[in-house]
Coordinates of C-alpha atoms in Angstrom, one line a residue:
G20 CA 70.8 11.6 45.6
W21 CA 71.3 12.5 49.3
R22 CA 69.2 12.0 52.4
V23 CA 71.0 14.3 55.0
R24 CA 70.4 15.4 58.5
A25 CA 69.8 19.2 58.7
R26 CA 70.9 21.6 61.5
D27 CA 67.6 21.1 63.3
D28 CA 68.1 17.3 63.1
S29 CA 65.3 16.9 60.5
W30 CA 65.9 14.8 57.4
R31 CA 66.1 16.5 54.0
R32 CA 66.4 14.9 50.6
V33 CA 68.2 16.1 47.5
V34 CA 68.3 14.5 44.0
V35 CA 70.7 15.5 41.3
G36 CA 70.3 14.6 37.6
L37 CA 66.9 13.0 38.0
P38 CA 63.4 14.3 39.0
S39 CA 63.3 15.4 42.7
A40 CA 60.8 12.7 43.7
S41 CA 62.5 9.9 41.9
D42 CA 63.9 8.5 45.2
A43 CA 60.5 8.0 46.8
A44 CA 60.6 4.2 46.0
L45 CA 64.1 4.0 47.7
T46 CA 62.8 5.4 51.1
P47 CA 63.0 2.0 52.9
W48 CA 66.6 1.5 51.8
L49 CA 67.6 5.1 52.6
E50 CA 66.5 4.6 56.2
R51 CA 68.5 1.4 56.8
T52 CA 71.9 1.7 58.5
D53 CA 72.8 -1.9 59.3
S54 CA 75.4 -2.4 56.5
D55 CA 78.2 -0.5 54.7
Y56 CA 76.2 -0.5 51.5
W57 CA 73.3 -2.1 49.5
E58 CA 73.4 -2.9 45.8
L59 CA 69.9 -3.0 44.3
R60 CA 69.5 -4.9 41.0
E61 CA 67.0 -4.0 38.3
A62 CA 64.5 -6.6 39.6
H63 CA 64.3 -4.8 42.9
L64 CA 63.8 -1.3 41.5
D65 CA 60.5 0.5 41.1
D66 CA 59.1 1.0 37.6
S67 CA 59.5 4.8 38.0
L68 CA 63.3 4.4 38.3
R69 CA 63.5 1.8 35.4
A70 CA 61.5 4.2 33.3
L71 CA 64.3 6.8 33.9
G72 CA 66.9 4.4 32.6
V73 CA 68.2 3.2 36.0
R74 CA 69.3 -0.4 36.0
S75 CA 71.1 -0.7 39.4
V76 CA 71.3 1.5 42.5
L77 CA 74.1 1.6 45.1
V78 CA 73.0 2.9 48.6
V79 CA 75.7 3.8 51.1
P80 CA 75.1 5.2 54.7
V81 CA 77.1 8.4 55.5
R82 CA 78.4 7.8 59.0
G83 CA 80.2 10.1 61.4
A84 CA 82.0 9.0 64.6
K85 CA 78.8 9.2 66.6
L86 CA 75.8 9.8 64.3
I87 CA 74.3 8.6 61.0
L88 CA 74.5 11.8 59.1
G89 CA 72.7 10.7 55.9
T90 CA 72.5 8.3 53.1
L91 CA 74.0 8.5 49.6
W92 CA 72.5 6.7 46.6
I93 CA 73.7 6.5 43.0
G94 CA 71.7 5.1 40.1
Y95 CA 73.5 3.4 37.3
G96 CA 72.5 2.7 33.7
D97 CA 74.4 -0.6 33.9
P98 CA 72.8 -3.7 35.5
L99 CA 75.9 -4.2 37.7
V100 CA 78.1 -1.9 39.7
A101 CA 81.8 -2.4 39.2
P102 CA 83.7 -3.4 42.4
A103 CA 86.1 -0.5 42.0
E104 CA 83.2 1.9 41.6
R105 CA 81.5 0.5 44.7
E106 CA 84.7 0.8 46.8
M107 CA 85.2 4.4 45.7
V108 CA 81.6 5.4 46.6
V109 CA 81.9 3.7 50.1
L110 CA 85.2 5.6 50.7
Y111 CA 83.7 8.8 49.5
A112 CA 80.7 8.3 51.8
K113 CA 83.1 7.8 54.8
T114 CA 85.1 10.9 53.9
A115 CA 81.9 12.9 53.5
G116 CA 80.7 11.6 56.9
G117 CA 83.8 13.0 58.6
V118 CA 83.5 16.3 56.8
L119 CA 79.8 16.7 57.6
E120 CA 80.3 15.8 61.3
N121 CA 83.1 18.3 61.6
L122 CA 80.9 20.9 60.0
R123 CA 78.1 20.1 62.4
L124 CA 80.5 20.3 65.3
F125 CA 81.8 23.6 64.1
D126 CA 78.3 24.9 63.7
Q127 CA 77.4 23.9 67.2
V128 CA 80.6 25.5 68.6
S129 CA 79.9 28.7 66.6
S130 CA 76.3 28.8 67.8
A131 CA 77.4 28.2 71.4
H132 CA 80.1 30.9 71.1
D133 CA 77.6 33.3 69.6
R134 CA 75.1 32.6 72.5
L135 CA 77.9 33.1 75.0
A136 CA 79.0 36.3 73.4
S137 CA 75.4 37.6 73.5
I138 CA 75.1 36.8 77.2
L139 CA 78.5 38.4 78.0
A140 CA 77.6 41.5 76.0
S141 CA 74.3 42.0 77.8
T142 CA 75.7 41.9 81.3
E143 CA 77.0 44.8 83.3
E144 CA 79.6 42.6 85.1
G145 CA 82.9 42.3 83.4
M146 CA 83.7 38.6 82.5
A147 CA 86.6 36.8 81.0
L148 CA 87.3 33.1 80.4
A149 CA 90.9 31.9 80.9
T150 CA 92.2 28.5 79.9
A151 CA 94.5 26.2 81.9
D152 CA 97.5 27.4 79.9
G153 CA 97.0 31.0 81.2
R154 CA 95.4 32.5 78.1
I155 CA 92.2 34.6 77.9
T156 CA 89.9 33.2 75.2
T157 CA 86.8 35.3 75.8
A158 CA 86.2 38.7 77.4
N159 CA 83.2 41.1 77.2
A160 CA 83.2 44.8 76.7
S161 CA 82.2 45.4 80.3
L162 CA 85.5 44.0 81.5
A163 CA 87.4 46.3 79.2
R164 CA 85.3 49.3 80.4
L165 CA 85.8 48.5 84.1
L166 CA 89.5 48.0 83.7
D167 CA 89.9 50.9 81.3
L168 CA 91.6 48.8 78.7
P169 CA 90.9 48.5 74.9
A170 CA 88.5 45.7 74.2
E171 CA 90.7 44.3 71.4
S172 CA 93.6 43.9 73.8
L173 CA 92.0 41.3 76.0
E174 CA 91.1 38.2 74.0
G175 CA 94.2 36.1 73.0
R176 CA 96.4 37.7 75.6
T177 CA 98.0 35.8 78.5
I178 CA 97.0 36.5 82.1
D179 CA 100.6 37.8 82.8
Q180 CA 100.2 40.3 79.9
L181 CA 96.8 41.4 81.4
C182 CA 98.5 42.1 84.8
N183 CA 101.3 43.9 83.1
D184 CA 98.8 46.2 81.4
L185 CA 97.1 46.9 84.8
K186 CA 100.2 47.6 86.9
D187 CA 99.8 51.4 86.5
H188 CA 96.1 51.4 87.2
G189 CA 96.3 50.9 91.0
N190 CA 97.9 48.8 93.7
P191 CA 100.0 46.2 91.9
D192 CA 99.6 43.7 94.7
E193 CA 95.9 43.7 94.4
F194 CA 96.1 43.0 90.6
D195 CA 98.7 40.3 91.2
R196 CA 96.5 38.5 93.7
M197 CA 93.6 38.5 91.2
C198 CA 95.8 37.2 88.4
R199 CA 97.3 34.5 90.5
A200 CA 93.9 33.4 91.5
L201 CA 92.8 33.2 87.9
Q202 CA 95.9 31.1 87.0
T203 CA 95.5 28.8 90.0
V204 CA 91.8 28.2 89.5
A205 CA 92.2 27.6 85.8
R206 CA 94.8 24.9 86.4
G207 CA 92.4 23.2 88.9
A208 CA 94.7 23.9 91.8
A209 CA 92.1 25.9 93.8
E210 CA 88.4 26.4 94.1
E211 CA 86.5 29.7 93.9
Q212 CA 88.5 32.8 95.1
T213 CA 87.3 36.3 95.7
G214 CA 88.7 39.7 96.5
E215 CA 88.6 43.5 95.9
L216 CA 90.8 46.0 94.2
T217 CA 90.8 49.7 93.7
L218 CA 91.5 51.4 90.3
A219 CA 93.3 54.7 90.7
K220 CA 92.8 55.9 87.2
P221 CA 91.2 57.3 85.1
D222 CA 88.8 57.8 88.0
E223 CA 89.0 56.0 91.4
R224 CA 86.6 53.0 91.6
S225 CA 86.2 49.9 93.7
L226 CA 85.8 46.5 92.1
A227 CA 84.9 43.2 93.6
W228 CA 86.2 40.1 91.7
S229 CA 85.6 36.4 91.9
V230 CA 87.2 33.5 90.0
R231 CA 85.2 30.4 89.6
P232 CA 86.3 27.1 88.0
V233 CA 84.8 25.9 84.7
H234 CA 84.4 22.1 84.6
S235 CA 84.4 19.9 81.5
A236 CA 81.8 17.2 80.9
T237 CA 84.0 14.8 82.8
G238 CA 84.2 17.0 85.8
H239 CA 87.8 18.2 85.3
T240 CA 88.6 21.9 85.7
N241 CA 89.9 23.2 82.3
A242 CA 89.3 26.9 82.6
A243 CA 88.4 29.7 85.0
L244 CA 85.8 32.5 84.8
L245 CA 86.7 35.9 86.1
V246 CA 83.8 38.1 87.1
L247 CA 84.3 41.8 87.9
R248 CA 81.6 44.0 89.6
D249 CA 81.7 47.7 90.2
I250 CA 81.0 48.3 93.9
S251 CA 82.0 52.0 94.1
S252 CA 78.5 53.1 94.9
E253 CA 78.2 50.5 97.7
R254 CA 81.5 51.6 99.2
R255 CA 80.4 55.2 99.1
T256 CA 77.2 54.3 100.8
E257 CA 79.1 52.2 103.4
K258 CA 81.4 55.2 104.1
M259 CA 78.4 57.4 104.6
R260 CA 76.9 54.8 107.0
Q261 CA 80.2 54.6 109.0
D262 CA 80.4 58.4 109.2
L263 CA 76.8 58.6 110.4
T264 CA 77.5 55.8 113.0
N265 CA 80.6 57.6 114.2
M266 CA 78.6 60.9 114.6
I267 CA 75.8 59.2 116.5
V268 CA 78.2 57.4 118.8
H269 CA 80.1 60.6 119.5
D270 CA 77.0 62.7 120.0
L271 CA 75.4 60.1 122.3
R272 CA 78.2 59.0 124.5
A273 CA 78.9 62.4 126.1
P274 CA 75.3 63.2 127.3
L275 CA 74.8 59.6 128.3
T276 CA 78.0 59.7 130.4
N277 CA 76.8 62.9 132.1
M278 CA 73.4 61.4 132.8
M279 CA 74.9 58.3 134.3
V280 CA 77.3 60.3 136.5
S281 CA 74.6 62.6 137.7
T282 CA 72.2 59.7 138.4
D283 CA 74.9 57.9 140.3
L284 CA 75.6 61.0 142.5
L285 CA 71.9 61.3 143.3
L286 CA 71.7 57.6 144.2
K287 CA 74.6 58.0 146.5
Q288 CA 72.6 60.8 148.2
I289 CA 75.4 63.3 148.0
S290 CA 73.0 66.1 147.5
G291 CA 70.7 64.9 150.3
P292 CA 68.6 61.9 151.4
L293 CA 66.1 60.2 149.1
T294 CA 62.8 58.5 149.7
A295 CA 62.3 54.9 148.6
A296 CA 60.2 56.0 145.7
Q297 CA 62.8 58.5 144.6
Q298 CA 65.5 55.9 144.7
R299 CA 63.4 53.5 142.6
I300 CA 62.8 56.2 140.0
L301 CA 66.5 57.1 139.8
Q302 CA 67.5 53.5 139.6
I303 CA 65.2 53.0 136.6
A304 CA 66.9 56.1 135.0
A305 CA 70.3 54.7 135.7
D306 CA 69.4 51.2 134.3
S307 CA 67.9 52.8 131.2
S308 CA 71.0 55.0 130.7
Q309 CA 73.2 51.9 131.0
Q310 CA 71.1 50.1 128.4
M311 CA 71.5 53.1 126.0
L312 CA 75.2 53.1 126.5
D313 CA 75.3 49.4 125.8
L314 CA 73.5 50.1 122.4
V315 CA 76.1 52.8 121.6
N316 CA 78.9 50.4 122.4
A317 CA 77.2 47.7 120.2
L318 CA 77.2 50.2 117.3
L319 CA 81.0 50.6 117.8
D320 CA 81.5 46.8 118.0
I321 CA 79.6 46.3 114.8
R322 CA 81.8 48.7 113.0
R323 CA 84.9 47.1 114.4
L324 CA 83.6 43.6 113.4
E325 CA 83.0 44.8 109.8
Q326 CA 86.5 46.2 109.7
H327 CA 88.0 43.1 111.3
Q328 CA 89.3 45.3 114.2
L329 CA 87.5 43.9 117.1
E330 CA 89.9 42.2 119.6
L331 CA 88.6 39.9 122.2
Q332 CA 89.7 40.7 125.8
R333 CA 89.9 37.1 127.1
Q334 CA 90.3 36.5 130.8
P335 CA 89.2 34.0 133.4
L336 CA 85.7 34.8 134.5
A337 CA 82.8 33.3 136.6
I338 CA 79.8 33.0 134.4
D339 CA 77.4 32.9 137.3
A340 CA 78.5 36.4 138.3
I341 CA 77.9 37.7 134.8
V342 CA 74.5 36.1 134.8
A343 CA 73.6 37.6 138.1
T344 CA 74.5 41.1 136.8
V345 CA 72.3 40.6 133.7
L346 CA 69.4 39.3 135.8
E347 CA 69.7 42.3 138.1
R348 CA 69.5 44.7 135.2
L349 CA 66.5 43.0 133.7
S350 CA 64.7 42.3 136.9
R351 CA 62.5 45.4 136.7
I352 CA 61.2 44.4 133.2
A353 CA 60.7 40.8 134.3
T354 CA 58.8 42.0 137.4
E355 CA 56.4 44.1 135.3
R356 CA 55.5 41.0 133.3
D357 CA 55.4 38.7 136.4
I358 CA 58.2 36.5 135.0
A359 CA 60.5 34.7 137.3
F360 CA 64.2 33.8 136.8
V361 CA 65.6 30.4 137.5
D362 CA 69.4 30.6 137.7
T363 CA 71.3 27.3 137.8
T364 CA 74.7 28.6 136.8
A365 CA 76.3 28.7 140.3
S366 CA 77.9 25.3 139.8
L367 CA 79.5 26.1 136.5
P368 CA 83.3 26.3 136.4
T369 CA 85.5 29.3 135.5
V370 CA 85.8 29.9 131.8
N371 CA 88.1 32.0 129.5
G372 CA 86.3 34.7 127.6
D373 CA 85.5 38.4 127.0
P374 CA 83.3 39.4 129.9
D375 CA 81.8 42.4 128.3
L376 CA 80.8 40.6 125.1
I377 CA 79.5 37.6 127.0
R378 CA 77.4 39.9 129.2
R379 CA 76.0 41.7 126.2
V380 CA 75.1 38.4 124.5
L381 CA 73.4 37.0 127.6
Q382 CA 71.5 40.3 128.1
N383 CA 70.2 40.2 124.5
L384 CA 69.1 36.6 124.9
I385 CA 67.4 37.0 128.2
D386 CA 65.8 40.3 127.1
N387 CA 64.3 38.4 124.1
A388 CA 63.2 35.6 126.4
I389 CA 61.3 38.1 128.5
K390 CA 59.6 39.7 125.5
F391 CA 58.4 36.4 124.1
S392 CA 57.5 34.6 127.4
P393 CA 53.9 34.5 128.5
R394 CA 53.0 36.6 131.6
G395 CA 53.5 34.7 134.7
G396 CA 56.1 32.3 133.1
A397 CA 59.6 31.5 134.1
I398 CA 63.0 31.7 132.4
T399 CA 65.7 29.2 133.2
I400 CA 69.3 30.0 132.7
S401 CA 71.5 26.9 132.7
G402 CA 74.8 25.7 131.2
T403 CA 76.6 22.5 130.2
I404 CA 80.2 21.6 129.5
D405 CA 80.7 20.0 126.0
D406 CA 83.7 19.1 123.9
A407 CA 84.2 20.4 120.4
G408 CA 82.8 17.3 118.7
H409 CA 79.4 17.8 120.3
L410 CA 79.0 21.5 119.2
P411 CA 76.8 22.3 116.1
V412 CA 79.6 24.1 114.3
E413 CA 83.4 23.3 114.0
H414 CA 85.5 24.5 116.9
A415 CA 89.1 23.9 117.9
P416 CA 89.7 20.9 120.2
G417 CA 88.8 21.5 123.8
H418 CA 85.9 21.9 126.3
Y419 CA 83.3 24.6 125.9
L420 CA 80.6 26.1 128.1
T421 CA 77.1 26.2 126.4
I422 CA 74.6 28.5 128.1

């Protein structure tokens, strides 16, 4: 008979050649695992077994490398078990333990592979698993669809073969970079890497890819996971946004420039003298036009930042002069809310920076301070000199001005 561990780790019992319940009296022995075998003589057997002609029983645990996988028992009609018979049964039990453990391991791997395949098949993202030796072991149908390759041509191929299949689908350099990242991460020589590529055929599409390391139970990297995502719609939306931004900027700059030039001519009293009230109203119009132009310029800067095209115009500058210009522009709003400015930047040294961007940042900060300060309050503008080690984020060595 057998007492074996099932797939769900429950115990099942099988009896061959005798009634199915004939091993009930052996239960205490079948649960013991502290010896290589137990030999039960007739005096230790239950009457139910003796009635079936059993005179001795040999009980042998079936062991794997890590688990007790079951127990084997054999009933004999002779009162003693021959030593050669006993050794053969013990050897058989050990062999059976190795086979059963391999079968359980195979079943667990197959179940895990089936679960992984189900997950991969249900996702829209293309996924592929590559081992450290540069071979693709698993790939889902979405990856084949995104790359316009036959699904059967992916699994089992090398990364180099995949790149060779893709060389006519777009920019070879983009595909080479993705394949090198997959090879490097799979070998454990790099962490996560990301990028984008454009497929030229059969229809143009943009794909974002990321390669993440896959760690073993011991923490070592033994594979890499490639994830591909179709971002074509996002890129089309981004292009529409950029086109709209360009149109807004172009359509606003011309009339704003005309307004500012006209207001400046009136303030210079070229067309005739102005009263104090008229000068105040025109100054408000000039300040508001300047703020709108700053917003337009900010839109341009955002686009340049996103495209990595914004270049800093660094030069020596006096920060107190920039602060004074900002405070002058915002003085009317502060006066309406009865808010006072306290400027302590006169003693700060000359710094190296982009004056226009610094002015814009300071103007945004002080404008927000005005909005959220209580009526009748005060806003203090001050600065300190710090070295890189005292700054909240990493900077190059040197001294920095914090406002």
